[in-house]
GROMACS .gro file of C-alpha atoms in nm:
model
  169
    1MET     CA    1  -5.549  -2.558   9.137
    2VAL     CA    2  -5.328  -2.234   9.079
    3SER     CA    3  -5.350  -2.026   8.803
    4LYS     CA    4  -5.005  -1.840   8.793
    5ILE     CA    5  -4.656  -1.906   8.826
    6ARG     CA    6  -4.340  -1.704   8.919
    7LEU     CA    7  -4.058  -1.729   8.679
    8ALA     CA    8  -3.721  -1.580   8.667
    9GLY     CA    9  -3.748  -1.609   8.288
   10ILE     CA   10  -3.794  -1.793   7.971
   11ALA     CA   11  -3.567  -1.937   7.737
   12GLN     CA   12  -3.770  -1.946   7.395
   13GLN     CA   13  -3.540  -2.198   7.196
   14SER     CA   14  -3.285  -2.383   7.372
   15THR     CA   15  -3.064  -2.726   7.292
   16VAL     CA   16  -2.876  -2.748   7.596
   17ASN     CA   17  -3.149  -2.776   7.858
   18GLY     CA   18  -3.280  -3.124   7.719
   19GLN     CA   19  -3.319  -3.340   7.405
   20GLY     CA   20  -3.413  -3.120   7.082
   21LEU     CA   21  -3.546  -2.794   7.063
   22ARG     CA   22  -3.701  -2.666   7.408
   23LYS     CA   23  -3.865  -2.410   7.543
   24VAL     CA   24  -3.715  -2.355   7.913
   25PHE     CA   25  -3.949  -2.216   8.216
   26PHE     CA   26  -3.687  -2.088   8.489
   27SER     CA   27  -3.866  -2.128   8.828
   28GLN     CA   28  -3.804  -1.835   9.055
   29GLY     CA   29  -3.691  -1.945   9.404
   30CYS     CA   30  -3.424  -2.224   9.510
   31SER     CA   31  -3.314  -2.288   9.888
   32HIS     CA   32  -3.019  -2.541   9.757
   33HIS     CA   33  -2.801  -2.251   9.684
   34CYS     CA   34  -2.540  -2.471   9.544
   35ASP     CA   35  -2.178  -2.350   9.533
   36GLU     CA   36  -2.112  -2.161   9.201
   37CYS     CA   37  -2.467  -2.208   9.065
   38PHE     CA   38  -2.547  -2.130   8.693
   39ASN     CA   39  -2.848  -1.915   8.789
   40PRO     CA   40  -2.801  -1.743   9.158
   41GLU     CA   41  -3.048  -1.480   9.046
   42THR     CA   42  -3.307  -1.718   9.078
   43TRP     CA   43  -3.266  -1.794   9.449
   44PRO     CA   44  -3.509  -1.526   9.610
   45PHE     CA   45  -3.855  -1.659   9.588
   46THR     CA   46  -3.986  -1.300   9.554
   47ASN     CA   47  -3.835  -1.180   9.246
   48GLY     CA   48  -3.904  -1.251   8.884
   49GLN     CA   49  -4.257  -1.199   8.759
   50GLU     CA   50  -4.602  -1.406   8.794
   51LEU     CA   51  -4.731  -1.522   8.493
   52GLU     CA   52  -5.059  -1.699   8.372
   53ILE     CA   53  -5.011  -2.088   8.334
   54SER     CA   54  -5.280  -2.103   8.083
   55ASP     CA   55  -5.106  -1.829   7.864
   56LEU     CA   56  -4.786  -2.025   7.902
   57VAL     CA   57  -4.950  -2.338   7.755
   58LYS     CA   58  -5.095  -2.163   7.475
   59GLN     CA   59  -4.765  -2.041   7.364
   60VAL     CA   60  -4.614  -2.376   7.376
   61VAL     CA   61  -4.915  -2.530   7.191
   62LYS     CA   62  -4.878  -2.300   6.894
   63GLU     CA   63  -4.511  -2.348   6.856
   64LYS     CA   64  -4.526  -2.666   6.667
   65TYR     CA   65  -4.149  -2.672   6.598
   66LEU     CA   66  -4.059  -2.761   6.970
   67THR     CA   67  -3.955  -3.081   7.074
   68GLY     CA   68  -4.081  -2.978   7.437
   69VAL     CA   69  -4.053  -2.773   7.741
   70THR     CA   70  -3.792  -2.801   8.010
   71PHE     CA   71  -3.846  -2.690   8.409
   72SER     CA   72  -3.531  -2.531   8.549
   73GLY     CA   73  -3.472  -2.300   8.805
   74GLY     CA   74  -3.445  -2.223   9.089
   75ASP     CA   75  -3.586  -2.552   9.179
   76PRO     CA   76  -3.950  -2.615   9.002
   77PHE     CA   77  -4.022  -2.846   9.303
   78GLN     CA   78  -3.987  -2.577   9.549
   79GLN     CA   79  -4.301  -2.430   9.334
   80ALA     CA   80  -4.446  -2.760   9.314
   81GLU     CA   81  -4.825  -2.663   9.314
   82ALA     CA   82  -4.755  -2.404   9.008
   83PHE     CA   83  -4.527  -2.639   8.828
   84ALA     CA   84  -4.785  -2.945   8.870
   85ALA     CA   85  -5.067  -2.718   8.718
   86LEU     CA   86  -4.817  -2.657   8.418
   87ALA     CA   87  -4.717  -3.016   8.371
   88ILE     CA   88  -5.076  -3.130   8.376
   89GLN     CA   89  -5.188  -2.866   8.118
   90LEU     CA   90  -4.903  -2.953   7.888
   91LYS     CA   91  -4.950  -3.326   7.910
   92GLN     CA   92  -5.304  -3.276   7.797
   93HIS     CA   93  -5.122  -3.150   7.457
   94ASN     CA   94  -4.906  -3.456   7.481
   95ILE     CA   95  -4.587  -3.193   7.531
   96ASN     CA   96  -4.265  -3.361   7.618
   97ILE     CA   97  -4.136  -3.233   7.964
   98TRP     CA   98  -3.792  -3.253   8.115
   99SER     CA   99  -3.721  -3.126   8.457
  100TYR     CA  100  -3.402  -3.035   8.656
  101THR     CA  101  -3.402  -3.024   9.046
  102GLY     CA  102  -3.157  -3.012   9.328
  103TYR     CA  103  -3.329  -3.283   9.506
  104THR     CA  104  -3.260  -3.661   9.431
  105PHE     CA  105  -3.504  -3.871   9.264
  106GLU     CA  106  -3.532  -4.065   9.606
  107GLU     CA  107  -3.602  -3.724   9.795
  108LEU     CA  108  -3.890  -3.625   9.572
  109LEU     CA  109  -4.052  -3.977   9.583
  110GLN     CA  110  -4.057  -3.933   9.973
  111MET     CA  111  -4.161  -3.571   9.955
  112SER     CA  112  -4.431  -3.680   9.727
  113LYS     CA  113  -4.604  -3.907   9.969
  114LYS     CA  114  -4.703  -3.588  10.177
  115ASP     CA  115  -4.719  -3.327   9.887
  116LYS     CA  116  -4.948  -3.454   9.602
  117SER     CA  117  -4.810  -3.143   9.368
  118ILE     CA  118  -4.465  -3.307   9.378
  119LYS     CA  119  -4.653  -3.635   9.280
  120GLN     CA  120  -4.848  -3.446   9.015
  121ILE     CA  121  -4.525  -3.307   8.854
  122LEU     CA  122  -4.335  -3.657   8.853
  123LEU     CA  123  -4.633  -3.852   8.694
  124ASN     CA  124  -4.654  -3.572   8.409
  125ILE     CA  125  -4.273  -3.537   8.321
  126ASP     CA  126  -4.095  -3.759   8.076
  127VAL     CA  127  -3.734  -3.702   8.220
  128LEU     CA  128  -3.587  -3.560   8.556
  129ILE     CA  129  -3.211  -3.450   8.597
  130ASP     CA  130  -3.171  -3.461   8.975
  131GLY     CA  131  -2.923  -3.357   9.236
  132LYS     CA  132  -2.732  -3.063   9.322
  133TYR     CA  133  -2.462  -2.904   9.132
  134LYS     CA  134  -2.145  -3.014   9.252
  135LYS     CA  135  -1.847  -2.787   9.137
  136GLU     CA  136  -1.603  -3.069   9.264
  137GLN     CA  137  -1.766  -3.300   9.049
  138ALA     CA  138  -1.833  -3.030   8.736
  139ASP     CA  139  -1.780  -3.183   8.379
  140GLY     CA  140  -1.849  -2.937   8.088
  141GLN     CA  141  -1.849  -3.271   7.856
  142LEU     CA  142  -2.164  -3.391   8.023
  143LYS     CA  143  -2.458  -3.351   7.829
  144TYR     CA  144  -2.757  -3.212   7.976
  145ARG     CA  145  -2.618  -3.178   8.325
  146GLY     CA  146  -2.354  -2.980   8.503
  147SER     CA  147  -2.193  -3.234   8.732
  148ALA     CA  148  -2.142  -3.604   8.745
  149ASN     CA  149  -2.343  -3.673   9.040
  150GLN     CA  150  -2.694  -3.574   8.874
  151ARG     CA  151  -2.892  -3.827   8.690
  152ILE     CA  152  -3.083  -3.812   8.400
  153ILE     CA  153  -3.373  -4.035   8.471
  154ASP     CA  154  -3.668  -4.187   8.258
  155VAL     CA  155  -3.940  -4.090   8.482
  156PRO     CA  156  -4.244  -4.309   8.321
  157SER     CA  157  -4.022  -4.596   8.355
  158TYR     CA  158  -3.987  -4.586   8.712
  159PHE     CA  159  -4.361  -4.583   8.742
  160LYS     CA  160  -4.395  -4.894   8.546
  161THR     CA  161  -4.119  -5.096   8.721
  162HIS     CA  162  -4.035  -4.917   9.022
  163LYS     CA  163  -3.677  -4.926   8.933
  164ILE     CA  164  -3.459  -4.620   8.848
  165LYS     CA  165  -3.368  -4.612   8.454
  166THR     CA  166  -3.108  -4.353   8.393
  167LEU     CA  167  -3.027  -4.217   8.022
  168THR     CA  168  -2.707  -4.150   7.860
  169PHE     CA  169  -2.655  -3.901   7.569
   0.00000   0.00000   0.00000
């Protein structure tokens, strides 16, 4: 298992990247290149900085006031091995995890058949906001997502029922 993760940055306290007060880990690297992306500086895979996953977990665990963490980007699933390691270690402490991705949930399920790291992320997160940001479907009134095509998915529910359950806020 990898011990380092490449991040574009960390938001220490956010209320817009998931329910409650969250620490947000912004993945460095994204090949989706959505038109009018909120974080185009996260696209290059070589920018940002490498950080020790164990140090990040220690930070989160000692911050008792947090509701949870969010993986954003870039695209965390394009650094699947590192984000899987982070998710597994956070879940060992019962930390609530949300993740954003430009992939659809169905694409990730297909990809997870060949990439065990993607499967490990999915098995250890609570909520997935899926799909590319589409400026023609942008809606500033949507909570926790930028465009109407994106879904807020209850991931553990899917693995129990094999039916996609979307959440509304």
